[in-house]
Coordinates of C-alpha atoms in Angstrom, one line a residue:
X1 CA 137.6 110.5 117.9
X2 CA 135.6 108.0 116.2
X3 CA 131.5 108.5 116.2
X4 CA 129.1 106.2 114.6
X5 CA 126.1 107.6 112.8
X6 CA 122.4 105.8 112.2
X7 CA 119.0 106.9 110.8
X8 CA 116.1 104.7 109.9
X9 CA 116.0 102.4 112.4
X10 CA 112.8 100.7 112.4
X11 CA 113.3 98.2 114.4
X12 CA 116.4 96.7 113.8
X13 CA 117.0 96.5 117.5
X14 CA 119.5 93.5 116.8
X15 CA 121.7 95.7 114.4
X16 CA 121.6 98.9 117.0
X17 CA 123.0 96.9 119.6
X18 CA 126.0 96.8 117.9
X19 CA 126.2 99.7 116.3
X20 CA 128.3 101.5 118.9
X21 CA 131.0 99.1 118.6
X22 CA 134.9 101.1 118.1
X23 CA 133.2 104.2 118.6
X24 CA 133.4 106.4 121.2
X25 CA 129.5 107.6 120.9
X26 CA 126.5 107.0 118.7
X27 CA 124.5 109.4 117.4
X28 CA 121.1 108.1 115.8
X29 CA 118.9 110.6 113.6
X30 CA 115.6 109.0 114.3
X31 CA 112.6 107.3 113.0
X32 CA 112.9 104.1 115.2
X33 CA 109.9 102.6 114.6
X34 CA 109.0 100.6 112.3
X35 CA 105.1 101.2 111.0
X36 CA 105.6 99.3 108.0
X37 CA 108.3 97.2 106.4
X38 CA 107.8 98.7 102.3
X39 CA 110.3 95.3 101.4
X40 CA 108.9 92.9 103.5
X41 CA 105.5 93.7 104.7
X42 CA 105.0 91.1 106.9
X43 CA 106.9 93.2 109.8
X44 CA 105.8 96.2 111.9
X45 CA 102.7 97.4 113.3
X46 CA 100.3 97.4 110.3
X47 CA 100.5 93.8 109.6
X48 CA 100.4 92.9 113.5
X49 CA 97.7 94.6 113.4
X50 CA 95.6 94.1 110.2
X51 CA 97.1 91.3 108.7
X52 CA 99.8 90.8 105.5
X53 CA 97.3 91.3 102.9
X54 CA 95.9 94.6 104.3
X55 CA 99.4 95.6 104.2
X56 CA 99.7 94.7 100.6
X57 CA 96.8 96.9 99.8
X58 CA 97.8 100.0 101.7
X59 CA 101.4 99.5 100.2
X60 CA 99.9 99.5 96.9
X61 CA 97.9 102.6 97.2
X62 CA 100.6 104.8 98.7
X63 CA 103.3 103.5 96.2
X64 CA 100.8 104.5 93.5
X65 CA 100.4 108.2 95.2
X66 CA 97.0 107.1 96.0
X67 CA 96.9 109.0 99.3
X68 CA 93.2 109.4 99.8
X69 CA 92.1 106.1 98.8
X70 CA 95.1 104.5 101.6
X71 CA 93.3 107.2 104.3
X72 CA 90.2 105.3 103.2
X73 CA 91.3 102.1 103.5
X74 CA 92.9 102.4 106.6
X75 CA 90.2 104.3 108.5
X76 CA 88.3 101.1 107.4
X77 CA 90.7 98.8 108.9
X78 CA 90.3 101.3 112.0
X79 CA 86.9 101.6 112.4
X80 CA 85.5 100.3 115.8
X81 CA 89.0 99.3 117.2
X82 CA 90.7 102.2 119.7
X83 CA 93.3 103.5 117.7
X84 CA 95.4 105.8 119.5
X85 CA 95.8 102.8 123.0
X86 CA 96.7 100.2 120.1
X87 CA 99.6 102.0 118.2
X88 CA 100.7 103.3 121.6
X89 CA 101.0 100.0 123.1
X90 CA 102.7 98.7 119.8
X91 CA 105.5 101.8 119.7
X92 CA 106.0 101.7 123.7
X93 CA 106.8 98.0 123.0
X94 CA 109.1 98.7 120.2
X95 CA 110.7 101.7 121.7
X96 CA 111.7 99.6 125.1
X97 CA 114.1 97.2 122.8
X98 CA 115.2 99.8 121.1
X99 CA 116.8 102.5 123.7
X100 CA 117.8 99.4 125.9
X101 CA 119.8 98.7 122.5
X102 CA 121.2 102.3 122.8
X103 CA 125.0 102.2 123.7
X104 CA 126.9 104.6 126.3
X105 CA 126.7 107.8 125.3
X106 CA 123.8 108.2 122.3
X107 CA 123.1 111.2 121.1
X108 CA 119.3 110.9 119.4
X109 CA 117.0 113.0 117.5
X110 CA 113.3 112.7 116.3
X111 CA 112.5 110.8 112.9
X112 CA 109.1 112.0 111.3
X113 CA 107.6 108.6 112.5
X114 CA 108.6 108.7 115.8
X115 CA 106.3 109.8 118.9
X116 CA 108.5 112.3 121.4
X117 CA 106.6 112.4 123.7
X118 CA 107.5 108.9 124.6
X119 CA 111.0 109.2 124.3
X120 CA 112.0 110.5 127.5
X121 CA 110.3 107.6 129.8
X122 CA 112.5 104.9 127.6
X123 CA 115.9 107.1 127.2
X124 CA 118.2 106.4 130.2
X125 CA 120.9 108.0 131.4
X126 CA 123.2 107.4 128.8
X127 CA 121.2 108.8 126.1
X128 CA 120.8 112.3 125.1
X129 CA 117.8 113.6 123.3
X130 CA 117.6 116.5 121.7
X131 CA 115.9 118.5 118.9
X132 CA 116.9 122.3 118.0
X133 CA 119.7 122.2 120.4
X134 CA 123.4 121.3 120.5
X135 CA 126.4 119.6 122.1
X136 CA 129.6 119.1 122.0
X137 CA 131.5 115.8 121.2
X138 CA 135.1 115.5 120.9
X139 CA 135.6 119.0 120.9
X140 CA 133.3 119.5 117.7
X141 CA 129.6 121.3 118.6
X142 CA 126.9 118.9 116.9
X143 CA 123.5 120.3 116.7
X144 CA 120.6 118.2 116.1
X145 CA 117.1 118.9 114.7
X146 CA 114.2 116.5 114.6
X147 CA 111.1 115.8 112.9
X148 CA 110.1 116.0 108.9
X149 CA 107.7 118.5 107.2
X150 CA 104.2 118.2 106.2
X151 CA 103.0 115.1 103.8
X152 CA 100.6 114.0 102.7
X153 CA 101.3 110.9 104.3
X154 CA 100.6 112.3 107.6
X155 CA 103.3 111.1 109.9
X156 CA 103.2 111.3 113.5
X157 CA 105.8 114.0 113.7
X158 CA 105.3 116.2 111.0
X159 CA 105.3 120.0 111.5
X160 CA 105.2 123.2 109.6
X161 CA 108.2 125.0 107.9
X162 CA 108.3 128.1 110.0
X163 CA 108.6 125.4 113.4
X164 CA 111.0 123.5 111.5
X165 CA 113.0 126.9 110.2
X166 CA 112.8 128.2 114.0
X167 CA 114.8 124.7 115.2
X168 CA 117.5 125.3 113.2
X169 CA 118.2 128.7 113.8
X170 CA 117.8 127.8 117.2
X171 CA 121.0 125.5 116.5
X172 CA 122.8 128.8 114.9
X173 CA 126.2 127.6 114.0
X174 CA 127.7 124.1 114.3
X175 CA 130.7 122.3 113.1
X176 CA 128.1 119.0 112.9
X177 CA 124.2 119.4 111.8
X178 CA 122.6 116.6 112.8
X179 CA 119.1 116.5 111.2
X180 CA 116.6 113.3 110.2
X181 CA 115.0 114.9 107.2
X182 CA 117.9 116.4 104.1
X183 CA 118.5 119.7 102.5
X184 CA 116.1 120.0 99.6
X185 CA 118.6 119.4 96.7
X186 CA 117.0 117.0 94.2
X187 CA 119.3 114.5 94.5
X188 CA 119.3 114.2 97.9
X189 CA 115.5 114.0 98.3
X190 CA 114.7 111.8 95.8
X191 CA 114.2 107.9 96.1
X192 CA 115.2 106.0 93.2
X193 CA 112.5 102.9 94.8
X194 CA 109.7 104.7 96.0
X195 CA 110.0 106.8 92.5
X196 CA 109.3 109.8 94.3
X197 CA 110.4 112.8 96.0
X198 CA 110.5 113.1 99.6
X199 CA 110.4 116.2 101.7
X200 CA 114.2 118.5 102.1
X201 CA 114.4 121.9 104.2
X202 CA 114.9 124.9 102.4
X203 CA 116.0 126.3 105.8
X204 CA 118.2 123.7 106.4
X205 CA 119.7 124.3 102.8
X206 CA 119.9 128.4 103.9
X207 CA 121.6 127.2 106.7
X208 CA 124.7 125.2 105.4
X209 CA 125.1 127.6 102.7
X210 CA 125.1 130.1 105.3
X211 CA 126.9 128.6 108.4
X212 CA 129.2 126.6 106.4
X213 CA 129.5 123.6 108.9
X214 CA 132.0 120.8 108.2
X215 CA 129.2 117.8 107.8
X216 CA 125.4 117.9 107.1
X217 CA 124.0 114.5 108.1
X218 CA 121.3 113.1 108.1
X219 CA 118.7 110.3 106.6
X220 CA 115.1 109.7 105.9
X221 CA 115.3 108.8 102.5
X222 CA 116.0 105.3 102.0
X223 CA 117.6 104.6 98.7
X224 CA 118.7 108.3 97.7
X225 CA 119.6 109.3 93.9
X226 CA 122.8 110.8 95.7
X227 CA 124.6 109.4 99.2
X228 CA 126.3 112.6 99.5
X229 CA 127.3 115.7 97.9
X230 CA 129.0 118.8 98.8
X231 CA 127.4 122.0 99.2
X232 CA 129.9 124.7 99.8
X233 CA 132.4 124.2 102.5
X234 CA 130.0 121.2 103.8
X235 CA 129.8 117.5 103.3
X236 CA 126.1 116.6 102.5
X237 CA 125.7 112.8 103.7
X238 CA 123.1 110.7 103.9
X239 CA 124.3 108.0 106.8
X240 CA 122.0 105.4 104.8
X241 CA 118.8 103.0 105.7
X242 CA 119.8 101.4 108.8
X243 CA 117.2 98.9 109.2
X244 CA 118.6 97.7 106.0
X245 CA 122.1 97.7 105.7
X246 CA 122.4 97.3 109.6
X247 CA 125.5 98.9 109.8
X248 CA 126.4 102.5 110.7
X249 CA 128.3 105.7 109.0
X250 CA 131.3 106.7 110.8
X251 CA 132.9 109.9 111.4
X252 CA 136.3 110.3 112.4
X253 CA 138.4 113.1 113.0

C-alpha cells in the first residue's frame, strides 16, 4: 500500500491534482484555503480584496507580533463592506477547484483556516471527511483530528483545548494519527521564517506517548525547526507546506 499525504494546501489546486498519482489514496490534513500568501502576497483573498499594499501592511504587523494593531487595520479595510457574504463567496470559489482536484479515495481533515461547514456541499463521493473519527486504510486504522487551538490570530477554526483533547480521545487508539496542527514539542512547533512558535497539542503529545501509534502526521507549520522526530514507538512527521513544495509525503507499508 502506498498513500500520499498533504497539508497546507492553500490553493495549489494545480499541484493537488496530481498529488494522488502511484498512490492508492490521499489523505490531505487541511487548511485549503489560501487567505494570504506570507511569500508572495499578491495571491489569496486579502489582496483580491484590499489590494497588494494593504497586504503588505497587515503582513508587516502580524510578522512583527503586532496583533492588535493588524485587528485594527483590517477592521478598517472592513468597515462598510459585508464581510462574512464576501469571504464566503471567495472560499466557496476556492474550495470548488480544490475538492474537484481531490483524487479517488481522499481522506480530509480540517486545517485551522478552513470553514467546515462548507465542506460537505463541495466533498463528493470519493472523499471522506472526518474529524475525531477513524478509518481503515490498507488494513492500518488512521484517525483524523481537525482544527488548531486558540491564537491570537483568530482563525476561522480555532477551538478550545478541552474540544480539541475530547477529538482525540474520541480517536482512542490508531496505528495512523492524522492531525493538521503538531504535538507541542519545541521543535516541531516552531517556524524558523515566521520566527515564532505556533500552536502543538499537549493532548495530542499525551496521546502518542500513551497509544504508541506507528506514525504522527501532520502539518501546519510551514518551515519547521524539525521535519520529524520520534517520540517513543512513533514517527513524528510533518508532511511539509504543500502549497509550496507542491509535492506530497508518502507512506508505504
Amino acid at each position: 500500500m502506498r498513500v500520499h499525504v498533504v497539508s497546507d494546501v492553500h490553493g495549489n489546486s494545480t499541484d493537488l491534482a496530481r498529488a494522488g498519482d502511484g498512490a492508492d489514496a490521499l489523505v490531505c490534513l487541511g487548511d485549503l484555503v489560501l487567505f494570504l500568501d506570507y511569500a508572495d502576497h499578491s495571491r489569496g483573498i486579502f489582496p483580491d480584496l484590499f489590494g497588494v499594499e494593504n497586504a503588505h501592511r497587515i503582513v508587516e504587523l502580524r510578522t512583527e507580533r503586532r496583533f492588535e494593531e493588524a485587528r485594527e487595520f483590517g477592521a478598517g479595510l472592513w468597515d462598510g463592506l459585508d464581510r462574512g457574504p464576501a469571504i464566503e463567496k471567495a472560499v466557496r470559489k476556492q474550495y470548488a477547484e480544490l475538492f474537484a482536484a481531490f483524487p479517488t479515495p481522499t481522506y480530509a481533515t480540517y486545517g485551522n483556516v478552513d470553514i467546515p461547514h462548507l465542506w460537505h456541499e463541495y466533498a463528493e463521493s470519493g472523499t471522506t471527511v472526518l474529524d475525531g473519527e477513524r478509518v481503515e486504510i490498507g488494513g492500518l486504522v488512521f484517525g483524523f483530528v481537525g482544527g488548531g487551538l486558540r491564537t491570537a490570530m483568530r482563525t476561522p477554526y480555532e477551538i478550545s483545548d478541552e474540544e480539541y483533547a475530547a477529538k482525540i480521545e474520541a480517536v482512542g487508539e490508531v496505528d495512523v494519527l492524522c492531525t493538521h496542527i503538531p504535538p507541542d514539542v519545541p521543535e516541531l512547533v516552531y517556524d524558523t521564517v515566521a520566527r515564532r512558535f505556533e500552536r502543538g497539542s499537549r493532548a495530542l503529545l499525551a496521546a502518542i506517548r500513551r497509544t504508541r501509534p506507528r506514525y504522527s502526521l501532520f502539518g501546519h507549520v510551514h518551515q519547521p525547526l524539525a521535519r520529524r522526530m520520534r517520540i517513543g514507538a512513533t514517527e513524528c512527521v510533518n508532511v511539509g507546506h504543500f502549497a509550496g513544495s507542491g509535492r506530497p509525503w508518502a507512506l508505504e507499508w
